[in-house]
Short mmCIF file of C-alpha atoms and ligand atoms in Angstrom, two decimals:
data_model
loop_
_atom_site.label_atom_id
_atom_site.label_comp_id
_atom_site.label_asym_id
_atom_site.label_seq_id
_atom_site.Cartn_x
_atom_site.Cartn_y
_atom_site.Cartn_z
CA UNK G 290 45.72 45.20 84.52
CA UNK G 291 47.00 48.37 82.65
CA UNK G 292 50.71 48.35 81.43
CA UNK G 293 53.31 48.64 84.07
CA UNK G 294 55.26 52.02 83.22
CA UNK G 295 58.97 52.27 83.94
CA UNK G 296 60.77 55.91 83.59
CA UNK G 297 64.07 55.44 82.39
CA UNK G 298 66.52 57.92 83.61
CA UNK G 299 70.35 57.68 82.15
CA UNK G 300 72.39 59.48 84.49
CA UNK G 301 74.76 61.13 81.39
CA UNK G 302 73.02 62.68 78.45
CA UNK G 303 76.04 63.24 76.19
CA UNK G 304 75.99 62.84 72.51
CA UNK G 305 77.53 58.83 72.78
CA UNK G 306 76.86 58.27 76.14
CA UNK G 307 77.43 54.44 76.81
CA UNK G 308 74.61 54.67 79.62
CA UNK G 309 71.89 56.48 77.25
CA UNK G 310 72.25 53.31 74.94
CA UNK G 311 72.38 50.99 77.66
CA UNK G 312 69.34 53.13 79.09
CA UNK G 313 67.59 52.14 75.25
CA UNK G 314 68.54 48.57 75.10
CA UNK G 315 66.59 48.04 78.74
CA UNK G 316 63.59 50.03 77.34
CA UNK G 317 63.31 47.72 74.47
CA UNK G 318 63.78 44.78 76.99
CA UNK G 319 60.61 46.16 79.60
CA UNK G 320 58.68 46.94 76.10
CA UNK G 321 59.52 43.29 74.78
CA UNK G 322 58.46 42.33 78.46
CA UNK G 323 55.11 43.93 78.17
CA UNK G 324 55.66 47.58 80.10
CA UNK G 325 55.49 51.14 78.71
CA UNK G 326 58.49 52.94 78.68
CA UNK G 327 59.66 56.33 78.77
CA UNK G 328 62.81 58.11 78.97
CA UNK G 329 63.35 60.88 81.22
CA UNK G 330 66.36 63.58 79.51
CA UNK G 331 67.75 64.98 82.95
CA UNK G 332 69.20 67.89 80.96
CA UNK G 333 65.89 68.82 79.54
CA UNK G 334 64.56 70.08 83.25
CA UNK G 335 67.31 72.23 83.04
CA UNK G 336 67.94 72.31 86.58
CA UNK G 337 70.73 75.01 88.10
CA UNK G 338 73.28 73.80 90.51
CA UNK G 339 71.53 73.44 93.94
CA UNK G 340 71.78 76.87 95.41
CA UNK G 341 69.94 78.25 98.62
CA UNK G 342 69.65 81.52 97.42
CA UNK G 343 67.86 80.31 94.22
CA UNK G 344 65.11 78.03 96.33
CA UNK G 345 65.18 80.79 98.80
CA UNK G 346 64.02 83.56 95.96
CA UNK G 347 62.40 81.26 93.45
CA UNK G 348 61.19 78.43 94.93
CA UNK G 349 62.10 75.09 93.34
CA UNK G 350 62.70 74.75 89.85
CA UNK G 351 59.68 73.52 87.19
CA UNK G 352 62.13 71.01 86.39
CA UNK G 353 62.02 69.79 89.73
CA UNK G 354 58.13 69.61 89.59
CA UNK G 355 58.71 67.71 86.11
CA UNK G 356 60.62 65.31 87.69
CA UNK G 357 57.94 64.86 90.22
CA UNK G 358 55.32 64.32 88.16
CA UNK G 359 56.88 61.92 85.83
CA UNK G 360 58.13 59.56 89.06
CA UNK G 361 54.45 59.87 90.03
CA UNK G 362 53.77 58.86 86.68
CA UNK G 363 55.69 55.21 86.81
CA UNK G 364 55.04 52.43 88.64
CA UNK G 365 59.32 52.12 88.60
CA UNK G 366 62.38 54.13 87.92
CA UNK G 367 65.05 52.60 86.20
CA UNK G 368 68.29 54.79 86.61
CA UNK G 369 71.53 54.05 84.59
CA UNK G 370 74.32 55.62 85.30
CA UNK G 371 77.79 55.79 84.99
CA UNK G 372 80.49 56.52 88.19
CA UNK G 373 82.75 60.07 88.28
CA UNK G 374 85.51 59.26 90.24
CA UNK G 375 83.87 56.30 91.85
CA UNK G 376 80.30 58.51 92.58
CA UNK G 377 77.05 58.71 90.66
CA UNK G 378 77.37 61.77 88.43
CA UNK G 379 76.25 64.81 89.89
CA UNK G 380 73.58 65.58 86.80
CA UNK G 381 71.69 62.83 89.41
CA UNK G 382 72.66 63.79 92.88
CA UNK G 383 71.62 67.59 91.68
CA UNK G 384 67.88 66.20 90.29
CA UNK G 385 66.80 64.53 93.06
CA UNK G 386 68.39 66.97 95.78
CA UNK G 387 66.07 69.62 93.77
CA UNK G 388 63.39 66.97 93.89
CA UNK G 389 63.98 66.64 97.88
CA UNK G 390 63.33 70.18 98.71
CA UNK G 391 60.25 70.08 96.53
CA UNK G 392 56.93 71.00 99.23
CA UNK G 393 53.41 69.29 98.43
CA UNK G 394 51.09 72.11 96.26
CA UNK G 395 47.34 71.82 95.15
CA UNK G 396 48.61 69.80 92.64
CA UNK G 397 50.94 67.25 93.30
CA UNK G 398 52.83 65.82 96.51
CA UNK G 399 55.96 66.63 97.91
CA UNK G 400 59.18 65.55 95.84
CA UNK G 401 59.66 62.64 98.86
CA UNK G 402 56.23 61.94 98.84
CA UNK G 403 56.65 61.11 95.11
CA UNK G 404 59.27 59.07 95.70
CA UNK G 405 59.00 57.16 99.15
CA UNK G 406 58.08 53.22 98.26
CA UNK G 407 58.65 53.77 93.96
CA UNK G 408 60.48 50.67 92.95
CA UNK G 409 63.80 51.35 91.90
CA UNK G 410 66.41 49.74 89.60
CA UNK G 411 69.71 50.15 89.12
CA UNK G 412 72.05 50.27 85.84
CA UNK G 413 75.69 51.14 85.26
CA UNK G 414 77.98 51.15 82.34
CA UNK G 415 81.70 51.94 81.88
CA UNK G 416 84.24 51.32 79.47
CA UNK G 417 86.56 50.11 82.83
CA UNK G 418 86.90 46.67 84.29
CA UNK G 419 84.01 47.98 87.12
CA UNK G 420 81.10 49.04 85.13
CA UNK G 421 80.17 51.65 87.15
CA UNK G 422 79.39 49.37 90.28
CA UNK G 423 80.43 52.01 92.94
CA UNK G 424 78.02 54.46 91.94
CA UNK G 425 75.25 52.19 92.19
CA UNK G 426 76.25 51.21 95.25
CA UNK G 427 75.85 54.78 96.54
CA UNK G 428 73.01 55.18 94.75
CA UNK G 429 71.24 52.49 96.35
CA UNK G 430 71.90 54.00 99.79
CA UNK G 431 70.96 57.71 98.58
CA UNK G 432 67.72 56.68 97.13
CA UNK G 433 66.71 54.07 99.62
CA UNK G 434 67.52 56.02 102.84
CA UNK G 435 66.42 59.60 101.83
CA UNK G 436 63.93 58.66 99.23
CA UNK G 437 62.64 56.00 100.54
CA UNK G 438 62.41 54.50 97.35
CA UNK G 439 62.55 49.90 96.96
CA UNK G 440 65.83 49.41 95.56
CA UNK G 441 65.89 45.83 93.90
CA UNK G 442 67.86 43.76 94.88
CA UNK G 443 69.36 42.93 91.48
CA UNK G 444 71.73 45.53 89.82
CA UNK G 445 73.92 45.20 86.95
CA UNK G 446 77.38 46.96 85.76
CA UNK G 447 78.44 46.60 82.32
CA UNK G 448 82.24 46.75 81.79
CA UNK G 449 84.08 47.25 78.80
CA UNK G 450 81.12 49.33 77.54
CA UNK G 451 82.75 50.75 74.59
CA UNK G 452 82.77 47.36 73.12
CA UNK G 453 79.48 46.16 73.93
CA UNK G 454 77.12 47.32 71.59
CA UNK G 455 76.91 46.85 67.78
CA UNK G 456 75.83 49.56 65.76
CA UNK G 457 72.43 49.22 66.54
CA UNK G 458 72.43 49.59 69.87
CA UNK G 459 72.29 45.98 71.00
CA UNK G 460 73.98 44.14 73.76
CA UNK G 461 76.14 41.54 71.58
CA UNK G 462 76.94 39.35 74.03
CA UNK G 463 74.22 37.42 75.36
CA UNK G 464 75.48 37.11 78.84
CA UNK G 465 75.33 40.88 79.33
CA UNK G 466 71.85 40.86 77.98
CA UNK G 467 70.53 38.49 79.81
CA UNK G 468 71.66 40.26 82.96
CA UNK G 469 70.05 43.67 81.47
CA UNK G 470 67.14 41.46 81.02
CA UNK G 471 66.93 39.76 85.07
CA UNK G 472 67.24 43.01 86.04
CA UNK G 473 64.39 44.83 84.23
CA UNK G 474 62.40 41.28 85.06
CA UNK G 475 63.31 42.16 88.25
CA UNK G 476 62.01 45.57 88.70
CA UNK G 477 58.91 44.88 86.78
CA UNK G 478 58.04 42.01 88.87
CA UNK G 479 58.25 44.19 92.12
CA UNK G 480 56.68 47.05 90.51
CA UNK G 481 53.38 44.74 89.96
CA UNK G 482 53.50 43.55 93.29
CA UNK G 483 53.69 46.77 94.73
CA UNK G 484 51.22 48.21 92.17
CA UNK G 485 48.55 45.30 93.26
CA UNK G 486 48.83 45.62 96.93
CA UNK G 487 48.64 49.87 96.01
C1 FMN N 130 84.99 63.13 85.67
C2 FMN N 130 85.03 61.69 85.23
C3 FMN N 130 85.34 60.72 86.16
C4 FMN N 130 85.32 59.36 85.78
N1 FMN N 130 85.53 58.40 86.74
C5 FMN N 130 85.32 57.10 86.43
C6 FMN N 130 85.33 56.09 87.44
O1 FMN N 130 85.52 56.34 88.61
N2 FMN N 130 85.11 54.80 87.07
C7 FMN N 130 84.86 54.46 85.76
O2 FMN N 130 84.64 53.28 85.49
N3 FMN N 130 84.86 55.39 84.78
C8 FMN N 130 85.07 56.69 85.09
N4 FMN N 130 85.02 57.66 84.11
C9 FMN N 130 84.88 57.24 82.71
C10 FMN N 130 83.41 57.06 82.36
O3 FMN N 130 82.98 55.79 82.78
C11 FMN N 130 83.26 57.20 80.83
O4 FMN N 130 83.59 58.51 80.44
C12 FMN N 130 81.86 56.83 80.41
O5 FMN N 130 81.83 56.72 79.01
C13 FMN N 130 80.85 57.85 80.90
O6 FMN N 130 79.55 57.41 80.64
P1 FMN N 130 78.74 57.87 79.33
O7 FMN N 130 79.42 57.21 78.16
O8 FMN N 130 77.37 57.33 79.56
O9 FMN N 130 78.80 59.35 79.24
C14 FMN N 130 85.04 59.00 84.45
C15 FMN N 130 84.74 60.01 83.52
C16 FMN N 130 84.71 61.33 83.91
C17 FMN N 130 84.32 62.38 82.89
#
């Protein structure tokens, strides 16, 4: 069997964020684990605020479509994320509600077609005692009952992120990597199932 391929999505893109390295360390753990990564830059689609009036006189975005296409691409989603104000951030609820309104063209399926039964994992980091936990915990509802997407069961939220990785990048405590590690297992594991059955 080919590869499994897991699109990595970090759910803040600033220069330092603590969820773009977490985001890394998990790639390396899938690649180390045998799957093909690739990271998906949310601000690269450079996506405008939902607006009616936009999709009403443009259509959906190409980022949108981008997004799409690169879900349709993986055989999982991995999203990491940290919480504002105990919600996901809204650089993800914007994506995928320009993803949802997405029709199906010549080309490709509709933005929930793309999405409905794509095994989904679930990521968090924060420099508070939380990690980021709410967020994923709305997350898991958002993507599971309007995406339709398999939320695993297994999520992790890394606390005290600021302290977590050494200057490479790495998890240095072992604990915290091995929980990075059961839940890319995890997702992988599903993803083959659901890729065999497919
Ligand atoms: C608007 C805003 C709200 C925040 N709310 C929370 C929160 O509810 N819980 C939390 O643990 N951290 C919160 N933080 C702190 C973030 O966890 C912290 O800035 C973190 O580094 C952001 O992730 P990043 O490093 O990947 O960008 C908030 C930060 C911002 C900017």
């Amino acid at each position: 069997m080919d590869k499994l391929s897991l699109l990595v999505i970090p759910g803040s893109v600033r220069q330092g964020s603590l969820n773009c390295t977490l985001a890394r360390a998990a790639m390396r753990i899938a690649e180390a684990q045998g799957a093909a990564t690739r990271l998906l830059d949310l601000r690269a689609l450079e996506l405008p605020l939902y607006d009616g009036d936009i999709e009403a006189k443009q259509g959906v975005p190409a980022g949108a479509v981008e997004l799409i296409e690169a879900i349709m691409q993986a055989d999982a989603v991995l999203v990491v994320t940290p919480e504002y104000n105990g919600f996901p951030t809204p650089l993800v609820i914007n994506a995928f509600d320009w993803l949802s309104r997405a029709p199906a063209a010549a080309s490709r399926p509709a933005g929930l077609q793309a999405t409905a039964n794509k095994p989904l994992g679930l990521l968090s980091a924060s420099p508070g005692a939380l990690g980021g936990l709410r967020a994923m915990n709305y997350l898991r509802q958002y993507f599971q009952m309007a995406f339709g997407m398999l939320a695993h069961p297994r999520q992790f939220a890394l606390s005290r992120a600021n302290e977590a990785f050494d200057a490479e990048g790495k998890l240095k405590d072992d604990k915290a990597r091995q929980q990075v590690e059961a839940v890319v297992q995890s997702l992988l594991q599903l993803a083959g199932a659901v890729k065999t059955k497919a």
